[in-house]
Amino acid sequence: MDFIQVPSSYIFYLAAAITFVFLRDRTLRSVLLICVPIIALIQVWNLEIGNHHQVDFFNLQLELMRVDKLSKVFGLIFCLAAFLGNLYAWHVKDVVQQIATLVYTGSAIGAVFAGDLVSLFFYWEGTAIASVFLIWARRTEASYHTGMRYLLIQISSGVILLAGLAVQFHTTGSIAFEKMELSSLSSFLIFISFGIKCAFPLLHNWLQDSYPAATVTGTVILSSFTTKLAIYALARSFAGTEILIYIGAIMTLFPIFFAEIENDLRRVLAYSLNNQLGFMVVGIGVGTELALNGTASHAFAHILYKSLLFMSVGAVLFRTGTSKASELGGLYKTMPLSALCCLIGAASISAFPLFSGFVTKSLIMDATATEHYPVIWCVLVFASAGVLSHSGIKIPYFTFFAHDSGLRPKEAPINMLIAMFITSFLCVFLGVFPDTLYNILPYEVNYKPYTISHVISQLQLLCFALLAFTVIMKLGFHPPEIRAINLDSDWVYRKYLPSIMLRIINRLGSVNESTRSGLENKISSGEQILLNIFGPTANFARVFTNGVMILWIAVIFTGALAIVLF
Amino acid sequence: MEQVYLHFPILQVLIPLLLAPICVLVGRSTFSWLITFFGSVSSLVIAISLLHSVSDGSSISYHIGGWPPPIGIEYVVDSANAFLLVLVSGISTVVLLYARDQIKLEIDEENHTLFYTCYLLCLTGLLGVLITGDVFNVFVFLEISSLSTYVLVAQGAKRDKRALKAAFNYLIMGTVGATFFVIGVGFIYMATGTLNMFDIYERINDLESSRTVRASYAFIVIGMGLKLAMFPMHLWMPGAYTYAPTVVTTFLSATATKVSLYVLIRFTFSVFHFDFNFIEQVFKFLVMPLAIIAMFAMSFVAIFQKDIKRMLAYSSIAQIGYMLLGVSLLSSEGLTATFVNLFNHGITKATLFMSLGVLTLYSGKSFLSDVQGLGKKMPWISASFLIGGLSLVGIPGTAGFISKWLLVQATIEAGVPILALLIILSSLLAIVYIWKVIEHLYFMEPHSELASQKVSFRILIPLWILSISCLYWGFDTSLTVGTSDIAANNLFNNVIKLN
Amino acid sequence: MQHHLILKIVTKSIVGIILLFGLYVQFHGDYSPGGGFQAGVIFAAAFILYGIVMGLDKVQEVLPFWVVQKLAALGVLVYALTGVFSLFMGFNYLDYSAFSPHHPEHGQHWGILVVELGVGITVTGVIVCIYYCFASRTPHLDDGEW
Amino acid sequence: MNDNNKKLKETTNPVGSILFGWLDHRHSTRIIIGTLSVSCFVLLLVDFVYHRHGHFMIEEVPGFFALYGFLMFSLIILGATTLRYFVKRREDYYGTKAVDSDMTENKK
């Protein structure tokens, strides 16, 4: 069975090539897009543990198929997510998006099975480059700029990874993608690189910036892969690194507040995504078998319910043209099925018993408790209440209920509904039969989520939080949904640094300032300086007479002669 | 005659040389093309078989006229020049495949025969420079190639009369360069009394302090610097590349400067001793700084160009900076990187110029606005430009990445990681100017009056051969890196194993 | 030059002598001063003199432009084929011993002679060609031409 | 008014009226709040009947989760409101380079 051992990413790349070359028929393309993840899913399911596919590159041996239980579980959920996302995107006609999706998902799955840092790097950059097209596919100026920012950050993550890998190779001669200690320069660089993709605090803002900018279907795809790939990489390399616990704890905390006041619902979900990543990072930091199981299972469940939420908000955006809470409300009348799915997603993410979040998050919570991190545990409980506040209540409530916006859109298209139903079903299924999920986790699980204590405490937490919400709404203290944006740390590089740069440039350059105003013009003044030095009419690029050229030669020759003779 | 392969070194040069006058005698456009193509293909076949027989690191020596080396002219093939022989004849073949259609549009019918003749002579010259082991012979072949190049560049005059001025500038500069070079060769002869490279190598050993020898090296560096467009002696190049016919630009950009660089390397390693103190000084204080300035200054200049051909020409000067940087590390790794770079940049630039030529086939101008929106109308050609562009930038998975990677490694090995940083930084500049073209190709609306043009397969096939090779050499590095490694080691240790 | 009768007469008589002298230089080049290049120049000089005195049209009747072009190519071909001949005889390229394998000295002699002939033809062709090009140059270019 | 109601009826999805039709009832809000309050009360009572086991002592304090949930939720709202005071900006703050203003224009 050699066929079954070829890298799964090849299947996706091949499909991308076929799509690019042959398929002019839209339906065929959509069918292909759905079939490919299924084929990959079957392949990954049947993979045996071991290293299967080696390639020689320079003098390095690349491991393209390192299959163990950790990579397998991520491989499975990635294939599943690709299938659901593509089903949801059945109606899309845009070839660019379809190819980007295939390459992107293929790279993500390839990265999961990469057994060394070099191939990881290739796939890492592959996800970056392919995914940006999902943002650009919206084809507006704003999405172009957002995509550029996204690409810049993603590429730098790859470049830092490359630097780390180069340093590691230089010092140890190994390119193995294995567990490492956060002690050397190389591991530190690799850690930062993973951290960027994983949206560590202060490195996170690309996430909230770009996800709301992608297309309706693009965001669903985007939400599943990049960050979870980073989670996988961290779990692989830095399990048990204590600093991750604190980083993760902060990650669970700060997005809550931002999400609460954010108006764009897809950005709310992006913040919520960040917060959920925090739980997983804490699990990695704790690093025990229980915690790593928690991380893997939480990633699994999270991909499903986060896709579901993005799908339902996406369906609303698709039908109404906006995803802003201030513009929406009362949609349950005409989009009841989407509303139902959204509620299921919300229940899952808030970890109501019988939904998937409940059976996975508690693994991580339990691990922190067992390892005696009381403060972290309290933070996580707090964050759970936070999750309820923005994802559990805010998303469904302001989209589908709340005050009636007067919008009466049609129900979501049938393909979207099917995708949402399947995802909802999986969310509930995993919540009711957690053992199905527990069986494929990296380590053996002896954990029973449905104990009376656990169910009651969780229900208490959630119900009282809901009660608090009701009280606050009644009292009118809830921050109103208004059309506004909120600054995040990306303000530093989007506004602050450019203005400082310009001040410096203006000091240096003698540019006529009186005629210019506004930041944009000032940036172009920097360009003007470059233009004055290097532009077509500047000395560097001018065409001189032969005499001048000869003079240059004489100068250089004199220099050479001086160097040689003395 | 029974053992033809023994004569391959001379046949390599002889076939195009012999076919050139035949071309003139025949005097028909189509026949000339056929003859030229035949010559180029047979050169390629010979070059490949030569490369194959020296791929174990050995070398082949051929004595012209049966006179043994120090007296007669000797042709030497080792992995260094065999590798470039394959590049030159290979590019020439691919370029010729598509030259037929392009030439019809760009050059008057009555000049076709002479065009092909000059093309063959240029090919002869380039191959001769590579293969000969005699310093004066290098000069002769250099002049054969240069003189025919001037004519080839001037053929752009049908489209743009400025081609004449560009060719004239090139003529002046090229001649000055050749003069410097021949003076250098004269000095060497004065000091050693021999013209055979390997003989000089033996004799020059004790002459490190000789001022004649030192001055000769300065002359040769400047002479070759001019020919290979080393910053700031590049001034002939943007004009020549911009106004020459596309076929010529494609061919020259991929071969001419590379061959000159080879000469510089050959002289540094196989004629002089690279560990001479003054040679180290030249590279350290002259070549390396100039290379670094070229990498940045010329990339910036390229960013601001509106004419894509000119932009690519400036980019070539910047790329030459990378190659010179590799050489000036004076290490085996650096030399390997340079050889790989020679090859990969050759095919990359050929892809770019060729696809650009087809994109602007009908508009005749290569300004950014002329290719606007062609991404939709000419998807195959735009895609190949895209591939070439990615390779130029050095995106992983393309040939360009391999050469940059090796160069970065070499700088780190040499203990100057700051250079690695500079290389990466200047690559970012390449992204900017390539992006400008991509943006115009794919993200802008086409001019409405430009109807969709059918492009024949005769153009598409060679173009895609090049594009795919750009990708292929990004994956399979056994030939490029392997051969370069052997070549660099041979040069570095001056091992010429004659069989 | 229409009225310079003396010049014309002298030219007509002298051209033949120049050509003869050219042939002498050509074929004695191997052991006395001279050779293909000098002979070629002398040959070309004869035609150029004729052209200067009689006019471009007259000389091109004798030696049309296309012939000159082909001559230039032909000479190179002769040179190259000499080398190819020795290849075919089983020697190295340009190894003149091939012309007379048993008496290599004679072979060298013959080889030089043939090669020099090639050089002579090419040089004649090229020099005359250059003269034609300059002499037939458009005297004035309009603005539109540029 | 009547017309408007009719129009609403027409556009309402039949599945919607089965699933969420009861929401349109006059007392729906009261029903929801009532149910919530009752279940909260019951859950709180359970704590006094059933002794919970946890890793930390504090977990075993009756009503801990209830109190914690209620207070923390209020804290989040409070914190968020405060945060908004500092970070709120107009939608077109980043100009054409962010999607937020993009959507605004689409609306127009």
GROMACS .gro file of N, CA, C and O in nm, chain A residues 434-468:
model
  140
  434PRO      N    1  -1.846   1.167   2.395
  434PRO     CA    2  -1.707   1.219   2.395
  434PRO      C    3  -1.604   1.110   2.369
  434PRO      O    4  -1.496   1.140   2.321
  435ASP      N    5  -1.639   0.984   2.395
  435ASP     CA    6  -1.538   0.879   2.382
  435ASP      C    7  -1.491   0.863   2.239
  435ASP      O    8  -1.376   0.826   2.215
  436THR      N    9  -1.578   0.894   2.142
  436THR     CA   10  -1.536   0.887   2.002
  436THR      C   11  -1.413   0.974   1.980
  436THR      O   12  -1.318   0.935   1.912
  437LEU      N   13  -1.419   1.093   2.037
  437LEU     CA   14  -1.307   1.185   2.020
  437LEU      C   15  -1.190   1.141   2.107
  437LEU      O   16  -1.075   1.140   2.064
  438TYR      N   17  -1.221   1.101   2.231
  438TYR     CA   18  -1.113   1.064   2.323
  438TYR      C   19  -1.029   0.948   2.268
  438TYR      O   20  -0.910   0.938   2.293
  439ASN      N   21  -1.095   0.862   2.188
  439ASN     CA   22  -1.021   0.745   2.140
  439ASN      C   23  -0.910   0.777   2.041
  439ASN      O   24  -0.817   0.700   2.025
  440ILE      N   25  -0.923   0.890   1.971
  440ILE     CA   26  -0.817   0.919   1.873
  440ILE      C   27  -0.715   1.017   1.927
  440ILE      O   28  -0.628   1.063   1.854
  441LEU      N   29  -0.721   1.051   2.053
  441LEU     CA   30  -0.627   1.148   2.108
  441LEU      C   31  -0.487   1.087   2.123
  441LEU      O   32  -0.471   0.965   2.126
  442PRO      N   33  -0.386   1.173   2.135
  442PRO     CA   34  -0.248   1.122   2.140
  442PRO      C   35  -0.222   1.028   2.256
  442PRO      O   36  -0.145   0.933   2.244
  443TYR      N   37  -0.282   1.054   2.370
  443TYR     CA   38  -0.255   0.967   2.485
  443TYR      C   39  -0.386   0.905   2.530
  443TYR      O   40  -0.494   0.950   2.495
  444GLU      N   41  -0.372   0.805   2.615
  444GLU     CA   42  -0.492   0.738   2.664
  444GLU      C   43  -0.568   0.831   2.760
  444GLU      O   44  -0.509   0.909   2.834
  445VAL      N   45  -0.701   0.827   2.751
  445VAL     CA   46  -0.781   0.917   2.831
  445VAL      C   47  -0.858   0.839   2.937
  445VAL      O   48  -0.932   0.747   2.904
  446ASN      N   49  -0.836   0.876   3.064
  446ASN     CA   50  -0.927   0.821   3.166
  446ASN      C   51  -0.996   0.940   3.229
  446ASN      O   52  -0.963   0.982   3.338
  447TYR      N   53  -1.082   0.997   3.157
  447TYR     CA   54  -1.147   1.115   3.210
  447TYR      C   55  -1.294   1.107   3.179
  447TYR      O   56  -1.334   1.077   3.067
  448LYS      N   57  -1.373   1.133   3.279
  448LYS     CA   58  -1.518   1.131   3.261
  448LYS      C   59  -1.567   1.275   3.273
  448LYS      O   60  -1.563   1.333   3.381
  449PRO      N   61  -1.612   1.334   3.166
  449PRO     CA   62  -1.658   1.472   3.176
  449PRO      C   63  -1.792   1.484   3.248
  449PRO      O   64  -1.817   1.584   3.314
  450TYR      N   65  -1.875   1.380   3.234
  450TYR     CA   66  -2.010   1.395   3.289
  450TYR      C   67  -2.021   1.344   3.432
  450TYR      O   68  -2.083   1.243   3.459
  451THR      N   69  -1.954   1.412   3.523
  451THR     CA   70  -1.978   1.385   3.664
  451THR      C   71  -2.078   1.490   3.713
  451THR      O   72  -2.088   1.599   3.656
  452ILE      N   73  -2.148   1.456   3.817
  452ILE     CA   74  -2.252   1.548   3.865
  452ILE      C   75  -2.188   1.681   3.905
  452ILE      O   76  -2.235   1.788   3.868
  453SER      N   77  -2.075   1.672   3.978
  453SER     CA   78  -2.010   1.795   4.022
  453SER      C   79  -1.981   1.886   3.905
  453SER      O   80  -2.011   2.005   3.905
  454HIS      N   81  -1.922   1.825   3.806
  454HIS     CA   82  -1.876   1.904   3.693
  454HIS      C   83  -1.992   1.969   3.620
  454HIS      O   84  -1.991   2.088   3.590
  455VAL      N   85  -2.096   1.886   3.594
  455VAL     CA   86  -2.211   1.939   3.521
  455VAL      C   87  -2.276   2.051   3.599
  455VAL      O   88  -2.306   2.158   3.545
  456ILE      N   89  -2.290   2.030   3.727
  456ILE     CA   90  -2.358   2.132   3.807
  456ILE      C   91  -2.278   2.259   3.813
  456ILE      O   92  -2.329   2.369   3.792
  457SER      N   93  -2.147   2.244   3.839
  457SER     CA   94  -2.069   2.367   3.851
  457SER      C   95  -2.069   2.445   3.720
  457SER      O   96  -2.082   2.567   3.719
  458GLN      N   97  -2.060   2.372   3.612
  458GLN     CA   98  -2.059   2.440   3.482
  458GLN      C   99  -2.193   2.510   3.456
  458GLN      O  100  -2.197   2.625   3.414
  459LEU      N  101  -2.302   2.439   3.487
  459LEU     CA  102  -2.434   2.497   3.464
  459LEU      C  103  -2.454   2.619   3.553
  459LEU      O  104  -2.508   2.720   3.509
  460GLN      N  105  -2.406   2.608   3.676
  460GLN     CA  106  -2.417   2.724   3.766
  460GLN      C  107  -2.347   2.844   3.707
  460GLN      O  108  -2.403   2.953   3.695
  461LEU      N  109  -2.224   2.819   3.666
  461LEU     CA  110  -2.144   2.929   3.610
  461LEU      C  111  -2.219   2.994   3.495
  461LEU      O  112  -2.237   3.116   3.489
  462LEU      N  113  -2.265   2.910   3.403
  462LEU     CA  114  -2.323   2.963   3.279
  462LEU      C  115  -2.457   3.030   3.307
  462LEU      O  116  -2.486   3.138   3.257
  463CYS      N  117  -2.540   2.963   3.389
  463CYS     CA  118  -2.673   3.019   3.412
  463CYS      C  119  -2.665   3.151   3.487
  463CYS      O  120  -2.737   3.245   3.454
  464PHE      N  121  -2.576   3.156   3.582
  464PHE     CA  122  -2.566   3.283   3.654
  464PHE      C  123  -2.506   3.392   3.569
  464PHE      O  124  -2.540   3.509   3.582
  465ALA      N  125  -2.418   3.352   3.481
  465ALA     CA  126  -2.366   3.452   3.387
  465ALA      C  127  -2.479   3.502   3.299
  465ALA      O  128  -2.492   3.623   3.275
  466LEU      N  129  -2.564   3.410   3.255
  466LEU     CA  130  -2.678   3.449   3.173
  466LEU      C  131  -2.770   3.542   3.253
  466LEU      O  132  -2.822   3.641   3.201
  467LEU      N  133  -2.786   3.507   3.378
  467LEU     CA  134  -2.870   3.590   3.465
  467LEU      C  135  -2.813   3.731   3.474
  467LEU      O  136  -2.885   3.831   3.463
  468ALA      N  137  -2.680   3.734   3.492
  468ALA     CA  138  -2.615   3.864   3.499
  468ALA      C  139  -2.641   3.942   3.371
  468ALA      O  140  -2.670   4.062   3.374
   0.00000   0.00000   0.00000
